């Protein structure tokens, strides 16, 4: 953000110098100079506002995508548990607007919860979780829980049948 402010401040200073030179030659009135500066300030404010708006919508999109991944994973695990079948599950990915590469995320399944998490470019983590689940008799890739896998990967989910 500081780079945006420095660019805006530099533009305003250059504009003021240009207008000052023009005023010395008598080509621009003082009212026109103030109007031009006001327009630049308006554009600077809009630039700052849209930057914050994009950050908030990006986080909301990631959270909604994580929730959708949780619902999908939970439904698949629930079907494998209910019907006692082995299910091959290809988890969805998180797509960012304007970015063709999917965002990295991880799905973690324990005996009592499912968590979907994603690391943002600034290093912070966004996480969504369903808890209070009874998944102790489930396996992922023939391994007992807890298990983790990346979004976009394919895993095998099955119920452990004990004789």
CSV table of C-alpha atoms in Angstrom, one decimal:
chain,number,residue,atom,x,y,z
A,1,UNK,CA,0.0,0.0,0.0
A,2,UNK,CA,2.8,2.4,0.8
A,3,UNK,CA,4.0,2.1,-2.8
A,4,UNK,CA,0.6,3.2,-4.1
A,5,UNK,CA,0.7,6.2,-1.8
A,6,UNK,CA,4.2,7.2,-2.9
A,7,UNK,CA,3.1,7.0,-6.5
A,8,UNK,CA,0.1,9.1,-5.9
A,9,UNK,CA,2.1,11.7,-3.9
A,10,UNK,CA,4.7,11.8,-6.7
A,11,UNK,CA,2.0,12.4,-9.3
A,12,UNK,CA,0.5,15.2,-7.2
A,13,UNK,CA,3.9,16.9,-6.7
A,14,UNK,CA,4.7,16.7,-10.4
A,15,UNK,CA,1.3,18.1,-11.3
A,16,UNK,CA,1.7,21.0,-8.9
A,17,UNK,CA,5.1,21.8,-10.3
A,18,UNK,CA,3.7,21.7,-13.9
A,19,UNK,CA,0.8,23.9,-12.9
A,20,UNK,CA,3.0,26.3,-11.1
A,21,UNK,CA,5.2,26.7,-14.2
A,22,UNK,CA,2.1,27.3,-16.3
A,23,UNK,CA,0.8,29.9,-13.9
A,24,UNK,CA,4.0,31.9,-14.1
A,25,UNK,CA,3.5,32.1,-17.9
A,26,UNK,CA,-0.2,33.1,-17.2
A,27,UNK,CA,-1.7,30.1,-19.0
A,28,UNK,CA,-3.6,28.5,-16.1
A,29,UNK,CA,-5.8,30.1,-13.4
A,30,UNK,CA,-5.6,29.3,-9.7
A,31,UNK,CA,-9.1,27.8,-9.8
A,32,UNK,CA,-8.2,25.4,-12.5
A,33,UNK,CA,-5.1,24.3,-10.6
A,34,UNK,CA,-7.2,23.5,-7.5
A,35,UNK,CA,-9.8,21.7,-9.5
A,36,UNK,CA,-7.1,19.5,-11.1
A,37,UNK,CA,-5.6,18.7,-7.7
A,38,UNK,CA,-9.1,17.8,-6.4
A,39,UNK,CA,-9.6,15.4,-9.2
A,40,UNK,CA,-6.2,13.8,-8.5
A,41,UNK,CA,-7.2,13.4,-4.9
A,42,UNK,CA,-10.5,11.8,-5.9
A,43,UNK,CA,-8.7,9.3,-8.1
A,44,UNK,CA,-6.2,8.6,-5.3
A,45,UNK,CA,-9.0,7.9,-2.9
A,46,UNK,CA,-10.7,5.6,-5.4
A,47,UNK,CA,-7.4,3.7,-5.9
A,48,UNK,CA,-7.0,3.1,-2.2
A,49,UNK,CA,-10.7,2.1,-1.8
A,50,UNK,CA,-10.6,-0.4,-4.7
A,51,UNK,CA,-7.4,-2.0,-3.3
A,52,UNK,CA,-9.0,-2.7,0.1
A,53,UNK,CA,-12.2,-3.9,-1.7
A,54,UNK,CA,-10.2,-6.4,-3.7
A,55,UNK,CA,-8.5,-7.8,-0.6
A,56,UNK,CA,-11.8,-8.3,1.3
A,57,UNK,CA,-13.5,-9.9,-1.7
A,58,UNK,CA,-10.5,-12.2,-2.2
A,59,UNK,CA,-10.6,-13.4,1.4
A,60,UNK,CA,-14.4,-13.9,1.2
A,61,UNK,CA,-14.0,-15.9,-2.0
A,62,UNK,CA,-11.4,-18.1,-0.4
A,63,UNK,CA,-13.5,-18.7,2.7
A,64,UNK,CA,-16.5,-19.6,0.5
A,65,UNK,CA,-14.4,-22.0,-1.6
A,66,UNK,CA,-13.1,-23.7,1.6
A,67,UNK,CA,-16.6,-24.1,2.9
A,68,UNK,CA,-17.7,-25.7,-0.5
A,69,UNK,CA,-14.7,-28.0,-0.3
A,70,UNK,CA,-15.6,-29.0,3.2
A,71,UNK,CA,-19.2,-29.8,2.2
A,72,UNK,CA,-18.0,-31.9,-0.7
A,73,UNK,CA,-15.5,-33.8,1.3
A,74,UNK,CA,-18.0,-34.4,4.2
A,75,UNK,CA,-20.6,-35.6,1.7
A,76,UNK,CA,-18.2,-38.1,0.2
A,77,UNK,CA,-16.9,-39.4,3.5
A,78,UNK,CA,-20.5,-39.7,4.7
A,79,UNK,CA,-21.5,-41.7,1.7
A,80,UNK,CA,-18.5,-44.0,2.1
A,81,UNK,CA,-19.4,-44.5,5.8
A,82,UNK,CA,-23.1,-45.0,5.2
A,83,UNK,CA,-22.8,-47.5,2.4
A,84,UNK,CA,-19.5,-49.1,3.4
A,85,UNK,CA,-18.0,-48.6,0.0
A,86,UNK,CA,-14.6,-47.5,-1.2
A,87,UNK,CA,-14.9,-44.2,-3.0
A,88,UNK,CA,-12.3,-42.5,-5.1
A,89,UNK,CA,-12.5,-38.8,-4.3
A,90,UNK,CA,-11.0,-36.0,-6.4
A,91,UNK,CA,-11.1,-32.9,-4.3
A,92,UNK,CA,-11.9,-29.5,-5.9
A,93,UNK,CA,-9.4,-26.7,-6.0
A,94,UNK,CA,-9.7,-23.0,-5.1
A,95,UNK,CA,-9.6,-20.7,-8.2
A,96,UNK,CA,-8.6,-17.1,-7.8
A,97,UNK,CA,-10.1,-14.4,-9.9
A,98,UNK,CA,-7.6,-13.2,-12.5
A,99,UNK,CA,-5.2,-16.0,-11.6
A,100,UNK,CA,-5.1,-19.2,-13.7
A,101,UNK,CA,-3.2,-21.2,-11.1
A,102,UNK,CA,-5.3,-22.7,-8.3
A,103,UNK,CA,-4.6,-21.5,-4.8
A,104,UNK,CA,-2.9,-24.1,-2.5
A,105,UNK,CA,-5.0,-25.6,0.2
A,106,UNK,CA,-5.0,-28.6,2.4
A,107,UNK,CA,-7.8,-30.9,3.7
A,108,UNK,CA,-7.2,-32.6,7.1
A,109,UNK,CA,-9.5,-35.3,8.3
A,110,UNK,CA,-9.4,-36.5,11.9
A,111,UNK,CA,-11.7,-38.8,13.8
A,112,UNK,CA,-13.8,-35.9,15.0
A,113,UNK,CA,-13.3,-33.1,12.4
A,114,UNK,CA,-12.6,-32.0,8.8
A,115,UNK,CA,-10.5,-28.9,8.2
A,116,UNK,CA,-9.8,-27.1,5.0
A,117,UNK,CA,-7.1,-24.5,5.2
A,118,UNK,CA,-5.2,-22.2,2.7
A,119,UNK,CA,-2.1,-20.0,3.2
A,120,UNK,CA,-2.4,-16.5,1.8
A,121,UNK,CA,0.4,-14.8,0.0
A,122,UNK,CA,1.2,-12.7,3.1
A,123,UNK,CA,1.7,-15.9,5.1
A,124,UNK,CA,-1.5,-15.9,7.1
A,125,UNK,CA,-3.8,-18.9,7.1
A,126,UNK,CA,-7.5,-19.0,6.3
A,127,UNK,CA,-9.2,-22.0,7.8
A,128,UNK,CA,-12.7,-23.5,7.9
A,129,UNK,CA,-13.7,-26.6,9.9
A,130,UNK,CA,-16.5,-29.0,10.7
A,131,UNK,CA,-16.2,-30.6,14.1
A,132,UNK,CA,-18.1,-33.1,16.3
A,133,UNK,CA,-18.0,-35.8,13.6
A,134,UNK,CA,-17.8,-39.5,14.2
A,135,UNK,CA,-15.2,-40.7,11.7
A,136,UNK,CA,-13.2,-43.1,13.8
A,137,UNK,CA,-14.0,-46.0,11.5
A,138,UNK,CA,-12.8,-44.3,8.3
A,139,UNK,CA,-9.6,-44.6,6.3
A,140,UNK,CA,-8.1,-42.4,3.7
A,141,UNK,CA,-5.6,-44.0,1.2
A,142,UNK,CA,-5.7,-47.1,3.4
A,143,UNK,CA,-4.3,-45.2,6.4
A,144,UNK,CA,-6.2,-44.6,9.7
A,145,UNK,CA,-7.1,-41.0,10.6
A,146,UNK,CA,-5.8,-38.4,11.0
A,147,UNK,CA,-4.9,-37.9,7.3
A,148,UNK,CA,-4.1,-34.8,5.2
A,149,UNK,CA,-4.2,-34.3,1.4
A,150,UNK,CA,-4.0,-31.3,-0.9
A,151,UNK,CA,-6.9,-29.8,-2.7
A,152,UNK,CA,-7.0,-31.1,-6.3
A,153,UNK,CA,-5.6,-34.5,-5.4
A,154,UNK,CA,-7.3,-37.8,-5.7
A,155,UNK,CA,-7.7,-40.1,-2.6
A,156,UNK,CA,-9.4,-43.3,-1.7
A,157,UNK,CA,-12.0,-43.1,1.2
A,158,UNK,CA,-13.3,-46.3,2.8
A,159,UNK,CA,-14.9,-47.5,5.9
A,160,UNK,CA,-12.9,-49.9,8.1
A,161,UNK,CA,-15.0,-53.1,8.4
A,162,UNK,CA,-14.1,-55.0,11.6
A,163,UNK,CA,-15.3,-58.6,11.8
